[in-house]
Short mmCIF file of C-alpha atoms in Angstrom, two decimals:
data_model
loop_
_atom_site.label_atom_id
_atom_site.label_comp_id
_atom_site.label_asym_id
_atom_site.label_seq_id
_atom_site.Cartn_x
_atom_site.Cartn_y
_atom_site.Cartn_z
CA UNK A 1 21.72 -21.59 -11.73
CA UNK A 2 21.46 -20.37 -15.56
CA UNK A 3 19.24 -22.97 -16.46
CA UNK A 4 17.02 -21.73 -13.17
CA UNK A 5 17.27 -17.89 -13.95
CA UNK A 6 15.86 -18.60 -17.52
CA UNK A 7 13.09 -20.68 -16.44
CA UNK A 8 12.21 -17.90 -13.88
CA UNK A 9 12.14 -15.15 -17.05
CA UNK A 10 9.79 -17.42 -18.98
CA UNK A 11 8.08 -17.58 -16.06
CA UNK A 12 7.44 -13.77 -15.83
CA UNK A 13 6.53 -13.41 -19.23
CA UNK A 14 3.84 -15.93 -18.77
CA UNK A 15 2.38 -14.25 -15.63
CA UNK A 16 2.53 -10.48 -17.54
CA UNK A 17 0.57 -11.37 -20.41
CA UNK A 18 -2.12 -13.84 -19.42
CA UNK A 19 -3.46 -14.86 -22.92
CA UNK A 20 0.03 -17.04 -23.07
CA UNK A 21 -0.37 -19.46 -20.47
CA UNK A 22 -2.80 -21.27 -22.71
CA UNK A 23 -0.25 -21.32 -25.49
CA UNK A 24 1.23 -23.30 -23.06
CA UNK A 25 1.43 -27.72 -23.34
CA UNK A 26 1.24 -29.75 -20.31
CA UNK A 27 4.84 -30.71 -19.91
CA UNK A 28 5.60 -26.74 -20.47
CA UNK A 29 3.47 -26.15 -17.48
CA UNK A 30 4.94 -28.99 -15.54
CA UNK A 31 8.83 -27.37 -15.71
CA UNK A 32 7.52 -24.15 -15.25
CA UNK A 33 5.52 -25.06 -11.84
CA UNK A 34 8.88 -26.99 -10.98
CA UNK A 35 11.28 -24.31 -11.64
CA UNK A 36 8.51 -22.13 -9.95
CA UNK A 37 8.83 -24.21 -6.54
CA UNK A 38 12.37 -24.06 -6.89
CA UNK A 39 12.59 -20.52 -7.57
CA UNK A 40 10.40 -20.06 -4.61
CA UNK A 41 13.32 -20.59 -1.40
CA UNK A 42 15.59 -17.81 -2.73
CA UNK A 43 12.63 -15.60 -3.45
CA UNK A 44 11.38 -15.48 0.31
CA UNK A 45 14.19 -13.95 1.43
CA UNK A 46 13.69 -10.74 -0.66
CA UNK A 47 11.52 -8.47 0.82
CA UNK A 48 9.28 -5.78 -1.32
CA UNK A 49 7.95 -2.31 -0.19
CA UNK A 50 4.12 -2.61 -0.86
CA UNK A 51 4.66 0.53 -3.62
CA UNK A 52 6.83 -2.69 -5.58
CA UNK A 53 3.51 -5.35 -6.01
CA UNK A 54 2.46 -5.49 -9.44
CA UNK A 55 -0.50 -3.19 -9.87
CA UNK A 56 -3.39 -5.20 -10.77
CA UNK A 57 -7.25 -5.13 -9.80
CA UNK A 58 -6.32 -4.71 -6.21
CA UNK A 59 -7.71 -2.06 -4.35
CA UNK A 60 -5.83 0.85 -2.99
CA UNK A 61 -7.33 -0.07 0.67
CA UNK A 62 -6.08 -2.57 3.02
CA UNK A 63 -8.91 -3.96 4.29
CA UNK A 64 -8.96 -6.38 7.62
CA UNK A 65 -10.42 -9.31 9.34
CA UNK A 66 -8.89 -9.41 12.50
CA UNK A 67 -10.30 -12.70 14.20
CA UNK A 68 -9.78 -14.66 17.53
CA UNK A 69 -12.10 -18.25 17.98
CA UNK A 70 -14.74 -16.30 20.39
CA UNK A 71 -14.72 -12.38 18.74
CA UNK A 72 -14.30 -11.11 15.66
CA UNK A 73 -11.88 -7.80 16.55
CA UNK A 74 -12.32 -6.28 12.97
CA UNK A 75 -14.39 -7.71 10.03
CA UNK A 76 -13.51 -6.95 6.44
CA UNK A 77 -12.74 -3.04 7.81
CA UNK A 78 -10.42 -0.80 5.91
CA UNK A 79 -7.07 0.52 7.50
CA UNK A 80 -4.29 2.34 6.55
CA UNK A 81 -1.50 -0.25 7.86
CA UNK A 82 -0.75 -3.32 9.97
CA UNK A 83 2.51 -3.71 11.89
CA UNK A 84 3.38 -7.27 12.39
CA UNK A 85 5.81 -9.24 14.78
CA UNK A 86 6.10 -12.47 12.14
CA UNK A 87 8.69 -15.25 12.73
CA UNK A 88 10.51 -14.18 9.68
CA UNK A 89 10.38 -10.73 10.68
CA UNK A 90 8.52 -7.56 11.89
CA UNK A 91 6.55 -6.19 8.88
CA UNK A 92 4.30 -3.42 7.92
CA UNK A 93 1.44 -4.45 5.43
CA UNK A 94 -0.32 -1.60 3.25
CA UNK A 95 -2.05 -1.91 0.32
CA UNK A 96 -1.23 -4.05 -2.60
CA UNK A 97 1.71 -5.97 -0.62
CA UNK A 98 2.75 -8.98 -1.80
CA UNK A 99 0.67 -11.63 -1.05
CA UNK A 100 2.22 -13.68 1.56
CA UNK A 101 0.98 -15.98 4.27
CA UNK A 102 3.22 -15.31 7.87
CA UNK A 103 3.15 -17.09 10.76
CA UNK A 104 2.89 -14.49 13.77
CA UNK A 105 5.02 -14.67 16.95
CA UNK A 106 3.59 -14.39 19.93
CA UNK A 107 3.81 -10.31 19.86
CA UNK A 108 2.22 -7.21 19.08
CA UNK A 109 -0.02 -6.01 15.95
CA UNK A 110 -0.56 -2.80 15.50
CA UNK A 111 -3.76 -1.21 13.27
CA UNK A 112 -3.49 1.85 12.32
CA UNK A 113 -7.06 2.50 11.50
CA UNK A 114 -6.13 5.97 10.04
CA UNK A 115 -3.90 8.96 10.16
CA UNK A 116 -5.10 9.82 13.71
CA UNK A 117 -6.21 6.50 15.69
CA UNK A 118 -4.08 3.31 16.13
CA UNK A 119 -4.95 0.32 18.52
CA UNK A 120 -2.75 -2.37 19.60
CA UNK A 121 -3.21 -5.71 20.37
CA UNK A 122 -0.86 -8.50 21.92
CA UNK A 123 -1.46 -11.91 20.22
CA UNK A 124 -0.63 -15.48 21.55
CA UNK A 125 0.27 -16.33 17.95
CA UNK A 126 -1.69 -17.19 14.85
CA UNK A 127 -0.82 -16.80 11.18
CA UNK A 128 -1.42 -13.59 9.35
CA UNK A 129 -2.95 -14.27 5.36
CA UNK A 130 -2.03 -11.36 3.30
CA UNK A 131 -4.03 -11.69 -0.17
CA UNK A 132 -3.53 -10.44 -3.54
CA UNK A 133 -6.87 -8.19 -3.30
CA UNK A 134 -5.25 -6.61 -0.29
CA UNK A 135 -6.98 -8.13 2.25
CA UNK A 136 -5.38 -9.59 5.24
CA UNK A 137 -6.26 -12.18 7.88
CA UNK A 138 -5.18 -12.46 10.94
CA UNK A 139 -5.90 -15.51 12.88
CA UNK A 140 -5.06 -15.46 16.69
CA UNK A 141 -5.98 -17.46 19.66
CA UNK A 142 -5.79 -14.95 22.05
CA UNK A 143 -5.69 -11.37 21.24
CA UNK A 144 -5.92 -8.44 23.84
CA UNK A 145 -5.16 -4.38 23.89
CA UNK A 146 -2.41 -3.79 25.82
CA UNK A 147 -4.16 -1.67 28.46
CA UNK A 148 -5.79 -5.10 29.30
CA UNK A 149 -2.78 -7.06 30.98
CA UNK A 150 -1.60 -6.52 34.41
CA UNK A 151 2.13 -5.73 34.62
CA UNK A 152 2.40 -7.43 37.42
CA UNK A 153 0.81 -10.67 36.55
CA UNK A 154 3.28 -10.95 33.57
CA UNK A 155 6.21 -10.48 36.27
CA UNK A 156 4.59 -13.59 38.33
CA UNK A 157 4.31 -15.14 35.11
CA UNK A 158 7.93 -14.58 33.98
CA UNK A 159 9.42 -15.43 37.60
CA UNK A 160 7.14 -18.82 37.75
CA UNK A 161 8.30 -19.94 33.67
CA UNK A 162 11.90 -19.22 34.36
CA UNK A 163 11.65 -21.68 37.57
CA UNK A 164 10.34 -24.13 35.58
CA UNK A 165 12.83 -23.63 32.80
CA UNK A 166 15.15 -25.11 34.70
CA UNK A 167 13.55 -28.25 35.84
CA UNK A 168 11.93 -31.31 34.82
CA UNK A 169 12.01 -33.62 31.56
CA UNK A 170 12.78 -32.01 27.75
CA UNK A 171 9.43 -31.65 26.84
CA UNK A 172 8.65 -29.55 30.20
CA UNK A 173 11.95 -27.27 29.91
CA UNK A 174 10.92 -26.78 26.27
CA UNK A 175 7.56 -26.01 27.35
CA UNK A 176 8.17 -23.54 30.29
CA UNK A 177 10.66 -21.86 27.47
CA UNK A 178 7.92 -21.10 25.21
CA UNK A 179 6.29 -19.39 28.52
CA UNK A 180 8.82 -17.28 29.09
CA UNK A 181 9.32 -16.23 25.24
CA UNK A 182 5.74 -15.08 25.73
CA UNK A 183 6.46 -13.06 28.56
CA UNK A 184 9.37 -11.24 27.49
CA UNK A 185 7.38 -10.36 24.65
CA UNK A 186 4.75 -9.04 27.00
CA UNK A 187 6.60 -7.33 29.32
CA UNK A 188 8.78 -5.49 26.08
CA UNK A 189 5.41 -4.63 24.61
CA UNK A 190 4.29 -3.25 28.06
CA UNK A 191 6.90 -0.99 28.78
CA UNK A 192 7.49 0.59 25.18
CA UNK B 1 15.75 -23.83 10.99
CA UNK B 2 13.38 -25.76 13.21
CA UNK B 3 12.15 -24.23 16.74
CA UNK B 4 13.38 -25.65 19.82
CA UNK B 5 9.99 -26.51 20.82
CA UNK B 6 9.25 -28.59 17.71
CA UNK B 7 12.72 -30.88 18.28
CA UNK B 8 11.17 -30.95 21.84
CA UNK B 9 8.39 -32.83 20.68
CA UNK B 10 5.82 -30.10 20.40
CA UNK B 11 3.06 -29.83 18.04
CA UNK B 12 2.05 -26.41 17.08
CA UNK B 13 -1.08 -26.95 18.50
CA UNK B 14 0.50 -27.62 21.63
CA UNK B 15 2.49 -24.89 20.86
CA UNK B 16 -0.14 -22.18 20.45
CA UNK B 17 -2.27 -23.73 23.29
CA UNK B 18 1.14 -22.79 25.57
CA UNK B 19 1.21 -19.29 24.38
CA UNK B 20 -2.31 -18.91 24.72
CA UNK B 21 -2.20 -19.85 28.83
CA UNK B 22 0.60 -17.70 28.93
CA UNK B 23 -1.93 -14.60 27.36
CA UNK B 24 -4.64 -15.24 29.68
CA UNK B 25 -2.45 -15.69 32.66
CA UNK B 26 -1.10 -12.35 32.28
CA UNK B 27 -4.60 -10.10 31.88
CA UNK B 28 -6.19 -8.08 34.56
CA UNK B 29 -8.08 -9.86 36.71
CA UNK B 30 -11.47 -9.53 35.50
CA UNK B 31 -10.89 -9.96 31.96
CA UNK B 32 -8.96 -13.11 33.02
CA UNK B 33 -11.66 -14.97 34.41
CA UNK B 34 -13.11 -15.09 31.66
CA UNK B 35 -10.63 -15.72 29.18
CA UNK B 36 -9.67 -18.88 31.68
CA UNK B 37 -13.08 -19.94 31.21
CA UNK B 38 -12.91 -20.49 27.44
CA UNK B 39 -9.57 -22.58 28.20
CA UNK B 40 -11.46 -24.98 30.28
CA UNK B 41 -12.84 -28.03 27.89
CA UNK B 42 -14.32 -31.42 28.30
CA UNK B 43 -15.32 -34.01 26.26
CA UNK B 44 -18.35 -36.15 27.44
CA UNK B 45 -19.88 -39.22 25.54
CA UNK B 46 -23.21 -40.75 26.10
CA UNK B 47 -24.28 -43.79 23.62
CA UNK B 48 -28.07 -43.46 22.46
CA UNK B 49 -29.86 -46.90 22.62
CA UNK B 50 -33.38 -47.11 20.61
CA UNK B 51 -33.73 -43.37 20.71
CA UNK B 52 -32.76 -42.82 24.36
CA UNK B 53 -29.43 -41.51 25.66
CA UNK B 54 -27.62 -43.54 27.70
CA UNK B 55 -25.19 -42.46 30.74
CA UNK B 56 -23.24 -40.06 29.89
CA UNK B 57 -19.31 -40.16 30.79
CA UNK B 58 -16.18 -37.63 30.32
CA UNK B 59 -13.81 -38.76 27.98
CA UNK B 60 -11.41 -35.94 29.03
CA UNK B 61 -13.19 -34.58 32.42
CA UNK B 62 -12.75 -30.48 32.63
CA UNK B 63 -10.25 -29.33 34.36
CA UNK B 64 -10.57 -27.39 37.89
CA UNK B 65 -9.56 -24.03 37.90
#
């Protein structure tokens, strides 16, 4: 743990002050970028407020690309904050957040485009790309405003996945599962 | 921490695909018909022969909504 603690402070100092790195030898590099990887499981479970990032060239906007295979929902727009439902976690993204790459649960993201207007979309799932230049990706299958799903078709939906939950080989019960996680995320996002 | 799905046997792919029925299923109807549409793919094959196609054939035939 010592031994991994120092390697981590070196590691700091090199990343602060850039001219070092190519002080630097190989085999240097090669025990930092291991102690890096190592350093990097414990690290994922801290979480920073955006205001915590190192300040670098970033730019105080966040600015989007919000994409699904067959539309392109925003495209390199600026926006004051995106709320999203990751599988580590719901999280808010800003400006100059650590730069992160999140796979998204099948949920809701929220863009709030500025003080006044804020849209909401339901996503099947994708993975969200949050870059040091605060820009952020989001990559979706399906993605849809709220307003555009029938509450009762996600009741049929619900009904007909827990029925099959019960029945038929692992692969199917897993399967019909995975339905029904969707529409309990649905039907919570629909009635909030 | 795996997913139940993935000690299922389920590829992410397979995964995502799942969630994304789910999606569609649950729009209104007339955005749904054409979200369904996009779900709907075939693969067809045809083998050209001195510049000519031959007959073409489905690999994995569409499926019938």
């Amino acid at each position: 743990m010592l031994s991994t603690s120092s390697f981590l402070l070196v590691l700091f100092v090199c990343q602060t002050s850039k001219p070092r790195i190519f002080l630097c030898t190989n085999s240097i590099m090669n025990v930092l970028a291991r102690s890096a990887r190592a350093a990097v499981k414990p690290m994922r479970m801290a979480r920073f407020y955006a205001s915590e990032a190192p300040a670098g060239a970033a730019s105080d906007k966040l600015r989007l690309t919000f994409a699904v295979p067959h539309q392109a929902i925003y495209k390199n727009t600026e926006v004051h904050q995106v709320n999203l439902a990751a599988t580590s976690g719901d999280m808010g993204v800003l400006a100059n957040h650590v730069p992160t790459i999140e796979q998204l649960k099948a949920g809701v993201v929220e863009v709030l485009e500025n003080a006044s207007t804020t849209k909401k979309y339901f996503v099947s799932g994708g993975f969200a790309t949050i870059n040091p230049d605060s820009t952020l990706n989001i990559n979706a299958v399906e993605a849809f405003e709220l307003d555009q799903f029938s509450p009762e078709a996600v009741r049929a939906g619900l009904a007909e996945a827990q029925k099959a939950s019960a029945t038929g080989s692992e692969e199917e019960k897993a399967a019909a599962k995975i339905e029904v996680e969707v529409y309990e995320a649905l039907t919570a996002a629909l009635t909030k | 921490m795996a997913s139940p799905w993935k000690s299922a046997g389920i590829s992410y792919l397979k995964y995502a695909q799942i969630c994304a029925r789910a999606v569609r299923n649950s729009l209104k109807d007339d955005v749904r018909t054409a979200a369904q549409r996009r779900d709907a793919n075939g693969l067809k094959v045809a083998k050209w022969e001195n510049g000519k196609a031959g007959e073409q054939k489905f690999i994995v035939p569409p499926k019938a909504e």
